[in-house]
């Protein structure tokens, strides 16, 4: 089975711009979660999508949004970029049906640099 | 919200020796799952081991084993016969039995000394 893929792997943007990141989950997985990883804050949960619906949401401003398509692929959008948005953005997929034990598998991440 | 605490920001171990990484968590739930993930310099997060809270037996995966103390809410990872490839950041994670949100600790950076 192919793993979780994320595109692009690296991205450089300037303040005020917007960016869209993409995540393709493992085949058969219906849940996609997004995390922001920075040296100072560690791994912070952004949101989770399951069957095209946002099921969980972390404590991030509305500039961060996402969506999921019928094929379970997910996109994350950040508008009006700020310097503090520079981070590694990780996507993780799982079956999403709960129960024992539904493990998240991570993609390689997208490194976003905001200048 | 559940919290996961890793009190050791950095650890080091000699090659072939054994090291234990600590993790504690706070929850009022009885049904949950615990995980250890490894993040090497490539930044790819890799599942190391997982434990169901309802199982009393500690999980083991080759050189990796856990010491799960449910009453103490402790979930430590033991790495035996440490290898250079074990050098990485290790994250402890918690998932509720009823939801799909994961909560991660702040990580422990493990250095393996040749």
Coordinates of N, CA and C in Angstrom, one line a residue:
Chain A
X1 N 0.9 -1.2 0.0 CA 0.0 0.0 0.0 C 0.9 1.2 0.0
X2 N 0.5 2.2 -0.8 CA 1.3 3.5 -0.8 C 1.0 4.2 0.5
X3 N 2.0 5.0 1.0 CA 1.8 5.7 2.2 C 1.1 7.0 2.0
X4 N 1.1 7.8 3.0 CA 0.5 9.1 2.9 C 1.4 10.1 2.1
X5 N 0.9 10.8 1.2 CA 1.7 11.7 0.4 C 1.2 13.1 0.6
X6 N 2.2 14.0 0.6 CA 1.9 15.4 0.8 C 2.6 16.2 -0.3
X7 N 1.9 17.2 -0.9 CA 2.6 18.1 -1.8 C 2.2 19.5 -1.6
X8 N 3.1 20.5 -1.8 CA 4.5 20.2 -2.2 C 5.3 19.9 -0.9
X9 N 6.5 19.5 -1.1 CA 7.3 19.2 0.1 C 7.9 20.5 0.7
X10 N 8.2 21.4 -0.1 CA 8.7 22.7 0.3 C 8.0 23.8 -0.3
X11 N 7.9 24.9 0.4 CA 7.1 26.1 -0.1 C 7.7 27.3 0.6
X12 N 7.9 28.3 -0.3 CA 8.4 29.6 0.3 C 7.4 30.7 -0.2
X13 N 6.8 31.4 0.8 CA 5.8 32.4 0.5 C 6.2 33.7 1.2
X14 N 5.5 34.8 0.9 CA 5.8 36.1 1.6 C 4.5 36.4 2.4
X15 N 4.8 37.2 3.4 CA 3.7 37.7 4.3 C 2.5 38.2 3.5
X16 N 1.3 37.8 3.9 CA 0.1 38.3 3.2 C -0.4 37.4 2.2
X17 N 0.4 36.5 1.7 CA 0.0 35.6 0.6 C -0.8 34.5 1.3
X18 N -1.4 33.7 0.4 CA -2.1 32.5 0.9 C -1.5 31.2 0.3
X19 N -1.7 30.1 0.9 CA -1.1 28.9 0.5 C -2.1 27.7 0.6
X20 N -1.9 26.7 -0.3 CA -2.8 25.5 -0.2 C -1.8 24.3 -0.2
X21 N -2.0 23.5 0.8 CA -1.2 22.2 0.9 C -2.2 21.0 0.7
X22 N -1.6 20.0 0.1 CA -2.4 18.9 -0.3 C -1.9 17.6 0.4
X23 N -2.9 16.7 0.7 CA -2.6 15.4 1.4 C -3.4 14.3 0.8
X24 N -2.7 13.3 0.4 CA -3.5 12.1 -0.1 C -3.3 10.9 0.9
X25 N -4.4 10.5 1.5 CA -4.2 9.4 2.5 C -4.0 8.1 2.0
X26 N -3.7 7.1 2.9 CA -3.5 5.7 2.5 C -4.9 5.3 2.0
X27 N -4.8 4.4 0.9 CA -6.0 3.9 0.3 C -6.9 3.2 1.4
X28 N -8.2 3.6 1.4 CA -9.1 3.0 2.4 C -9.2 3.8 3.6
X29 N -8.3 4.8 3.9 CA -8.5 5.6 5.0 C -9.4 6.8 4.7
X30 N -10.3 7.1 5.7 CA -11.3 8.1 5.5 C -11.0 9.3 6.4
X31 N -10.1 9.2 7.3 CA -9.8 10.3 8.2 C -8.5 11.0 7.8
X32 N -8.5 12.3 7.8 CA -7.2 13.0 7.6 C -7.1 14.1 8.6
X33 N -6.0 14.1 9.3 CA -5.7 15.1 10.4 C -4.5 15.9 9.9
X34 N -4.5 17.2 10.3 CA -3.4 18.1 10.0 C -2.8 18.6 11.3
X35 N -1.5 18.7 11.3 CA -0.8 19.2 12.5 C 0.3 20.2 12.0
X36 N 0.5 21.2 12.9 CA 1.6 22.2 12.7 C 2.7 21.8 13.7
X37 N 3.9 21.7 13.1 CA 5.0 21.4 14.0 C 6.1 22.5 13.9
X38 N 6.3 23.1 15.1 CA 7.4 24.2 15.2 C 8.3 23.8 16.3
X39 N 9.5 24.3 16.3 CA 10.5 24.0 17.4 C 10.0 24.4 18.8
X40 N 9.3 25.5 18.8 CA 8.9 26.1 20.1 C 7.6 25.5 20.6
X41 N 6.7 25.1 19.8 CA 5.3 24.6 20.2 C 5.1 23.2 20.0
X42 N 6.0 22.5 19.4 CA 5.8 21.0 19.2 C 4.8 20.8 18.1
X43 N 4.1 19.6 18.3 CA 3.0 19.2 17.4 C 1.7 19.8 17.9
X44 N 1.1 20.6 17.0 CA -0.2 21.1 17.4 C -1.3 20.7 16.4
X45 N -2.4 20.2 16.9 CA -3.5 19.7 16.1 C -4.2 20.9 15.5
X46 N -4.4 20.8 14.2 CA -5.2 21.8 13.4 C -6.6 21.4 13.3
X47 N -6.8 20.3 12.6 CA -8.2 19.8 12.4 C -8.2 18.4 11.8
X48 N -9.3 17.8 11.9 CA -9.5 16.4 11.3 C -10.7 16.4 10.4
X49 N -10.6 15.8 9.3 CA -11.7 15.6 8.4 C -12.0 14.1 8.3
X50 N -13.3 13.8 8.2 CA -13.7 12.4 8.1 C -15.0 12.5 7.1
X51 N -14.9 11.7 6.1 CA -16.0 11.7 5.1 C -16.5 13.1 4.7
X52 N -15.5 13.9 4.4 CA -15.7 15.3 3.8 C -16.3 16.3 4.9
X53 N -16.3 15.9 6.1 CA -16.8 16.8 7.2 C -15.7 17.0 8.2
X54 N -15.6 18.2 8.7 CA -14.6 18.5 9.7 C -15.2 18.0 11.0
X55 N -14.4 17.1 11.6 CA -14.9 16.4 12.8 C -14.3 16.9 14.1
X56 N -13.1 17.4 14.0 CA -12.4 17.9 15.2 C -11.7 19.2 14.8
X57 N -11.5 20.1 15.7 CA -10.8 21.3 15.3 C -9.9 21.8 16.5
X58 N -8.7 22.1 16.2 CA -7.8 22.6 17.2 C -8.0 24.1 17.4
X59 N -7.1 24.7 18.2 CA -7.2 26.1 18.6 C -6.4 27.0 17.7
X60 N -6.8 27.1 16.4 CA -6.1 28.0 15.5 C -7.1 29.0 14.9
X61 N -6.5 30.2 14.5 CA -7.4 31.2 13.9 C -8.1 30.8 12.6
X62 N -9.1 31.5 12.2 CA -9.9 31.2 11.1 C -9.1 31.3 9.8
X63 N -7.9 31.8 9.8 CA -7.0 31.9 8.6 C -6.7 30.5 8.2
X64 N -6.7 29.5 9.1 CA -6.4 28.1 8.7 C -7.7 27.4 8.5
X65 N -7.8 26.8 7.3 CA -9.0 26.1 6.9 C -8.7 24.9 6.1
X66 N -9.6 24.0 6.0 CA -9.3 22.8 5.2 C -10.6 22.3 4.6
X67 N -10.4 21.3 3.8 CA -11.5 20.6 3.2 C -11.1 19.2 2.8
X68 N -12.1 18.3 2.6 CA -11.8 17.0 2.2 C -12.7 16.6 1.0
X69 N -12.2 15.9 0.1 CA -12.9 15.5 -1.1 C -13.5 14.1 -1.0
X70 N -14.3 13.8 -1.9 CA -15.0 12.5 -1.8 C -14.0 11.3 -1.9
X71 N -12.8 11.5 -2.5 CA -11.8 10.5 -2.5 C -10.9 10.5 -1.3
X72 N -11.3 11.2 -0.3 CA -10.6 11.4 1.0 C -9.4 12.3 0.9
X73 N -8.9 12.7 -0.2 CA -7.8 13.6 -0.3 C -8.2 14.9 0.4
X74 N -7.3 15.5 1.0 CA -7.6 16.7 1.8 C -6.6 17.9 1.4
X75 N -7.1 19.1 1.6 CA -6.3 20.3 1.4 C -6.4 21.1 2.6
X76 N -5.4 21.8 2.9 CA -5.3 22.8 3.9 C -4.9 24.1 3.4
X77 N -5.6 25.2 3.8 CA -5.4 26.5 3.2 C -5.0 27.5 4.4
X78 N -4.0 28.3 4.2 CA -3.7 29.3 5.1 C -3.8 30.6 4.4
X79 N -4.6 31.5 4.8 CA -4.7 32.8 4.2 C -3.9 33.9 5.0
X80 N -3.6 35.0 4.3 CA -2.9 36.1 4.9 C -1.8 35.6 5.8
X81 N -0.8 35.0 5.2 CA 0.3 34.4 5.9 C 1.1 35.4 6.8
X82 N 1.5 34.8 7.9 CA 2.3 35.6 8.9 C 3.6 34.8 9.1
X83 N 4.6 35.6 9.6 CA 5.9 35.0 9.7 C 5.8 33.8 10.7
X84 N 5.0 33.8 11.7 CA 4.8 32.7 12.6 C 4.2 31.5 12.0
X85 N 3.7 31.6 10.8 CA 3.1 30.4 10.2 C 4.2 29.5 9.6
X86 N 5.4 29.9 9.6 CA 6.5 29.1 9.1 C 6.6 27.8 10.0
X87 N 6.5 26.7 9.4 CA 6.5 25.4 10.2 C 6.5 24.3 9.2
X88 N 6.6 23.1 9.8 CA 6.4 21.8 9.1 C 4.9 21.4 9.3
X89 N 4.2 21.3 8.2 CA 2.8 20.9 8.3 C 2.7 19.4 8.0
X90 N 2.2 18.6 8.9 CA 2.1 17.2 8.8 C 0.7 16.8 8.6
X91 N 0.5 15.8 7.8 CA -0.8 15.3 7.5 C -0.8 13.8 8.0
X92 N -1.8 13.3 8.6 CA -1.9 11.9 9.0 C -3.2 11.3 8.6
X93 N -3.2 10.1 8.2 CA -4.5 9.4 7.8 C -4.7 8.2 8.7
X94 N -6.0 7.9 8.9 CA -6.4 6.7 9.6 C -7.7 6.2 9.1
X95 N -8.1 5.1 9.5 CA -9.4 4.6 9.0 C -10.5 5.5 9.5
X96 N -10.4 6.0 10.7 CA -11.3 7.0 11.2 C -12.5 6.5 11.8
X97 N -12.7 5.2 11.8 CA -13.9 4.6 12.4 C -13.9 4.4 13.9
X98 N -12.7 4.8 14.5 CA -12.6 4.6 15.9 C -12.3 3.1 16.2
X99 N -12.5 2.8 17.5 CA -12.2 1.4 17.9 C -10.8 1.1 18.0
X100 N -10.5 -0.1 18.1 CA -9.2 -0.6 18.5 C -8.4 -1.1 17.3
X101 N -7.1 -0.7 17.3 CA -6.7 0.7 17.6 C -6.5 1.4 16.3
X102 N -7.1 2.5 16.1 CA -7.1 3.2 14.8 C -5.9 4.1 14.8
X103 N -4.8 3.7 14.2 CA -3.6 4.4 14.2 C -3.4 5.4 13.1
X104 N -2.8 6.5 13.5 CA -2.5 7.5 12.4 C -1.2 7.3 11.8
X105 N -1.2 7.4 10.5 CA 0.1 7.2 9.7 C 0.4 8.6 9.1
X106 N 1.6 9.0 9.2 CA 2.0 10.3 8.8 C 2.6 10.4 7.4
X107 N 2.4 11.5 6.8 CA 3.1 11.9 5.5 C 4.4 12.5 5.9
X108 N 5.2 12.8 4.8 CA 6.5 13.4 5.0 C 6.5 14.8 5.4
X109 N 5.4 15.5 5.3 CA 5.3 16.9 5.7 C 5.5 17.9 4.6
X110 N 5.0 19.1 4.7 CA 5.3 20.2 3.9 C 6.0 21.3 4.7
X111 N 7.2 21.6 4.3 CA 8.0 22.7 5.0 C 7.6 24.0 4.4
X112 N 6.9 24.9 5.2 CA 6.5 26.2 4.7 C 7.3 27.2 5.4
X113 N 7.9 28.1 4.5 CA 8.7 29.2 5.0 C 8.0 30.5 4.6
X114 N 7.8 31.4 5.5 CA 7.1 32.7 5.2 C 8.1 33.8 5.4
X115 N 8.4 34.5 4.4 CA 9.4 35.6 4.4 C 8.8 36.9 4.6
Chain B
X1 N -9.4 18.9 27.9 CA -8.6 18.1 27.0 C -7.6 17.3 27.7
X2 N -7.2 16.2 27.0 CA -6.2 15.4 27.6 C -4.8 16.0 27.4
X3 N -3.9 15.8 28.4 CA -2.6 16.3 28.2 C -1.6 15.1 28.3
X4 N -0.5 15.3 27.5 CA 0.5 14.3 27.5 C 1.8 15.0 27.8
X5 N 2.6 14.5 28.8 CA 3.8 15.1 29.3 C 5.0 14.2 29.1
X6 N 6.0 14.8 28.4 CA 7.3 14.1 28.3 C 8.3 15.0 29.0
X7 N 8.8 14.6 30.1 CA 9.6 15.4 31.0 C 11.0 15.4 30.6
X8 N 11.4 14.6 29.7 CA 12.9 14.6 29.3 C 13.0 15.1 27.9
X9 N 13.4 16.4 27.8 CA 13.6 17.0 26.4 C 14.7 16.3 25.6
X10 N 15.7 15.8 26.3 CA 16.9 15.2 25.7 C 17.3 14.0 26.5
X11 N 17.7 12.9 25.7 CA 18.3 11.8 26.4 C 19.4 11.3 25.5
X12 N 20.4 10.6 26.1 CA 21.5 10.0 25.3 C 21.7 8.5 25.8
X13 N 22.2 7.7 24.9 CA 22.5 6.3 25.3 C 23.6 5.8 24.5
X14 N 24.4 5.0 25.1 CA 25.5 4.3 24.3 C 25.0 3.3 23.4
X15 N 25.6 3.1 22.3 CA 25.2 2.1 21.4 C 25.2 0.7 22.1
X16 N 24.2 -0.1 21.8 CA 24.0 -1.4 22.4 C 23.5 -1.4 23.8
X17 N 23.3 -0.2 24.4 CA 22.8 -0.2 25.8 C 21.3 0.0 25.7
X18 N 20.6 0.1 26.9 CA 19.2 0.3 27.0 C 18.8 1.6 27.5
X19 N 17.8 2.2 27.0 CA 17.3 3.5 27.4 C 15.8 3.5 27.6
X20 N 15.3 4.3 28.6 CA 13.9 4.4 28.8 C 13.4 5.8 28.7
X21 N 12.4 6.0 27.9 CA 11.9 7.4 27.7 C 10.5 7.4 28.5
X22 N 10.3 8.5 29.2 CA 9.2 8.6 30.0 C 8.0 9.4 29.4
X23 N 6.8 9.0 29.8 CA 5.6 9.7 29.3 C 4.5 9.5 30.3
X24 N 3.9 10.6 30.7 CA 2.7 10.6 31.6 C 1.6 11.3 30.9
X25 N 0.4 10.9 31.2 CA -0.8 11.5 30.6 C -1.9 11.8 31.6
X26 N -2.8 12.6 31.3 CA -3.9 13.0 32.2 C -5.2 12.7 31.5
X27 N -6.0 11.9 32.0 CA -7.3 11.6 31.4 C -8.3 11.1 32.5
X28 N -9.5 11.3 32.2 CA -10.6 10.8 33.1 C -11.3 9.6 32.4
X29 N -10.8 9.3 31.2 CA -11.4 8.2 30.4 C -10.8 6.9 30.8
X30 N -11.6 5.8 30.6 CA -11.1 4.5 30.9 C -10.7 3.7 29.6
X31 N -11.3 4.2 28.5 CA -11.0 3.6 27.2 C -10.1 4.5 26.3
X32 N -8.9 4.1 26.1 CA -8.0 5.0 25.3 C -6.9 4.2 24.7
X33 N -6.1 4.8 23.9 CA -5.0 4.1 23.3 C -3.7 5.0 23.4
X34 N -2.6 4.4 23.5 CA -1.3 5.1 23.6 C -0.4 4.7 22.6
X35 N 0.4 5.7 22.1 CA 1.3 5.4 21.0 C 2.7 6.0 21.3
X36 N 3.7 5.5 20.7 CA 5.0 6.1 20.6 C 5.3 6.2 19.1
X37 N 5.7 7.5 18.7 CA 6.1 7.7 17.3 C 7.6 8.2 17.4
X38 N 8.3 7.9 16.3 CA 9.7 8.3 16.1 C 9.7 9.2 14.9
X39 N 10.5 10.3 15.1 CA 10.7 11.3 14.0 C 12.2 11.5 13.8
X40 N 12.8 10.8 12.9 CA 14.2 10.9 12.6 C 14.5 12.2 11.9
X41 N 15.7 12.5 11.6 CA 16.1 13.8 10.9 C 15.3 14.0 9.6
X42 N 14.9 12.9 9.0 CA 14.1 13.1 7.7 C 12.8 13.7 7.9
X43 N 12.4 13.8 9.2 CA 11.1 14.4 9.7 C 9.9 13.5 9.4
X44 N 10.1 12.3 8.9 CA 8.9 11.4 8.7 C 8.6 10.7 10.0
X45 N 7.4 11.0 10.4 CA 6.9 10.3 11.7 C 6.6 8.9 11.4
X46 N 7.1 8.0 12.3 CA 7.0 6.6 12.1 C 6.4 6.0 13.4
X47 N 5.4 5.2 13.3 CA 4.8 4.5 14.4 C 5.8 3.5 15.0
X48 N 6.1 3.6 16.3 CA 7.0 2.6 16.9 C 6.2 1.5 17.6
X49 N 5.3 1.9 18.4 CA 4.5 0.9 19.2 C 3.2 1.5 19.7
X50 N 2.2 0.7 19.9 CA 1.0 1.2 20.4 C 0.4 0.2 21.5
X51 N -0.4 0.8 22.4 CA -0.9 0.0 23.5 C -2.4 0.4 23.7
X52 N -3.2 -0.7 23.9 CA -4.6 -0.4 24.2 C -4.7 -0.4 25.7
X53 N -5.5 0.6 26.3 CA -5.5 0.7 27.7 C -6.2 -0.5 28.4
X54 N -7.1 -1.2 27.7 CA -7.8 -2.3 28.3 C -6.9 -3.5 28.4
X55 N -5.7 -3.5 27.8 CA -4.8 -4.7 27.8 C -3.8 -4.5 29.0
X56 N -3.7 -5.4 29.8 CA -2.8 -5.3 30.9 C -1.4 -5.7 30.5
X57 N -1.3 -6.5 29.4 CA 0.0 -6.9 29.0 C 0.7 -5.8 28.2
X58 N 2.0 -5.6 28.5 CA 2.7 -4.5 27.9 C 3.1 -4.9 26.4
X59 N 2.9 -3.9 25.5 CA 3.2 -4.2 24.1 C 4.7 -4.3 23.9
X60 N 5.1 -5.1 22.9 CA 6.5 -5.3 22.5 C 6.6 -5.4 21.0
X61 N 7.6 -4.7 20.5 CA 7.9 -4.8 19.1 C 9.4 -4.9 18.9
X62 N 9.9 -6.1 18.8 CA 11.3 -6.3 18.6 C 12.1 -5.7 19.8
X63 N 12.9 -4.7 19.5 CA 13.7 -4.1 20.6 C 13.0 -3.1 21.4
X64 N 11.8 -2.8 21.0 CA 11.0 -1.7 21.7 C 9.9 -2.4 22.5
X65 N 9.8 -1.9 23.8 CA 8.7 -2.4 24.7 C 8.3 -1.2 25.5
X66 N 7.1 -1.3 26.0 CA 6.5 -0.3 26.9 C 6.3 -0.8 28.3
X67 N 6.3 0.1 29.2 CA 5.9 -0.2 30.6 C 4.7 0.7 30.9
X68 N 3.5 0.0 30.8 CA 2.2 0.7 30.9 C 1.7 0.6 32.3
X69 N 1.6 1.7 33.0 CA 1.1 1.7 34.4 C -0.2 2.5 34.4
X70 N -1.3 1.8 34.2 CA -2.6 2.6 34.0 C -2.9 3.4 35.3
X71 N -2.8 2.9 36.4 CA -3.2 3.6 37.6 C -2.3 4.9 37.8
X72 N -1.1 4.8 37.4 CA -0.2 5.9 37.5 C -0.2 6.8 36.3
X73 N -0.9 6.4 35.3 CA -1.0 7.1 34.0 C 0.4 7.4 33.5
X74 N 1.1 6.3 33.4 CA 2.5 6.3 32.9 C 2.6 5.4 31.7
X75 N 3.4 5.8 30.7 CA 3.6 5.0 29.5 C 5.0 5.2 29.0
X76 N 6.0 4.4 29.5 CA 7.3 4.6 29.2 C 7.8 3.7 28.0
X77 N 8.7 4.1 27.3 CA 9.2 3.3 26.1 C 10.7 2.9 26.5
X78 N 10.9 1.6 26.4 CA 12.2 1.0 26.6 C 12.8 0.6 25.2
X79 N 14.0 1.1 24.9 CA 14.7 0.7 23.7 C 15.9 -0.2 24.2
X80 N 15.9 -1.4 23.8 CA 17.0 -2.3 24.1 C 18.0 -2.4 23.0
X81 N 19.3 -2.7 23.3 CA 20.3 -2.8 22.3 C 20.3 -1.7 21.3
X82 N 20.4 -0.5 21.8 CA 20.2 0.8 21.0 C 21.2 0.8 19.8
X83 N 20.6 1.2 18.7 CA 21.4 1.3 17.5 C 21.5 2.8 17.0
X84 N 22.4 3.0 16.1 CA 22.6 4.4 15.7 C 21.3 4.9 15.0
X85 N 20.7 4.0 14.3 CA 19.4 4.4 13.6 C 18.3 4.7 14.5
X86 N 18.4 4.5 15.8 CA 17.4 4.9 16.8 C 17.4 6.3 17.1
X87 N 18.5 7.0 16.7 CA 18.6 8.5 17.1 C 17.5 9.2 16.4
X88 N 16.7 9.9 17.1 CA 15.5 10.6 16.6 C 14.8 11.3 17.7
X89 N 13.7 12.1 17.3 CA 12.8 12.6 18.3 C 11.7 11.6 18.5
X90 N 11.4 11.3 19.8 CA 10.3 10.4 20.1 C 9.1 11.1 20.7
X91 N 8.0 10.8 20.2 CA 6.7 11.5 20.7 C 5.8 10.4 21.3
X92 N 5.3 10.7 22.4 CA 4.2 9.9 23.0 C 2.9 10.6 22.6
X93 N 1.9 9.7 22.4 CA 0.6 10.2 21.9 C -0.5 9.5 22.6
X94 N -1.6 10.2 22.8 CA -2.8 9.6 23.4 C -4.0 9.8 22.4
X95 N -4.9 8.7 22.3 CA -6.1 8.9 21.6 C -7.2 8.3 22.4
X96 N -8.3 9.1 22.5 CA -9.5 8.6 23.2 C -10.1 7.4 22.5
X97 N -10.7 6.5 23.2 CA -11.4 5.4 22.6 C -12.6 5.8 21.9
X98 N -13.1 6.9 22.1 CA -14.4 7.3 21.5 C -14.2 8.4 20.4
X99 N -13.0 8.9 20.3 CA -12.8 10.0 19.3 C -11.6 9.6 18.4
X100 N -11.2 10.5 17.5 CA -10.1 10.3 16.7 C -9.0 11.3 16.8
X101 N -9.1 12.2 17.8 CA -8.1 13.2 17.9 C -7.0 12.7 18.8
X102 N -5.8 12.9 18.2 CA -4.6 12.5 18.9 C -4.0 13.7 19.7
X103 N -3.4 13.4 20.9 CA -2.8 14.4 21.7 C -1.3 14.0 21.8
X104 N -0.4 14.9 21.5 CA 1.0 14.5 21.5 C 1.8 15.2 22.6
X105 N 2.8 14.6 23.1 CA 3.7 15.2 24.0 C 4.7 16.1 23.3
X106 N 5.6 16.7 24.0 CA 6.5 17.7 23.4 C 7.7 17.0 22.8
X107 N 7.9 15.7 23.0 CA 9.0 15.0 22.4 C 10.2 14.9 23.3
X108 N 11.0 13.8 23.0 CA 12.3 13.6 23.7 C 13.3 13.3 22.5
X109 N 14.3 14.1 22.5 CA 15.3 13.9 21.5 C 16.4 12.9 22.0
X110 N 16.5 11.8 21.3 CA 17.4 10.7 21.7 C 18.6 10.7 20.8
X111 N 19.8 10.8 21.5 CA 21.1 10.7 20.8 C 21.7 9.3 21.1
X112 N 22.2 8.7 20.1 CA 22.9 7.4 20.3 C 24.4 7.6 20.1
X113 N 25.1 7.3 21.1 CA 26.6 7.5 21.1 C 27.3 6.3 20.6
X114 N 28.1 6.4 19.6 CA 28.8 5.1 19.1 C 29.9 4.7 20.1

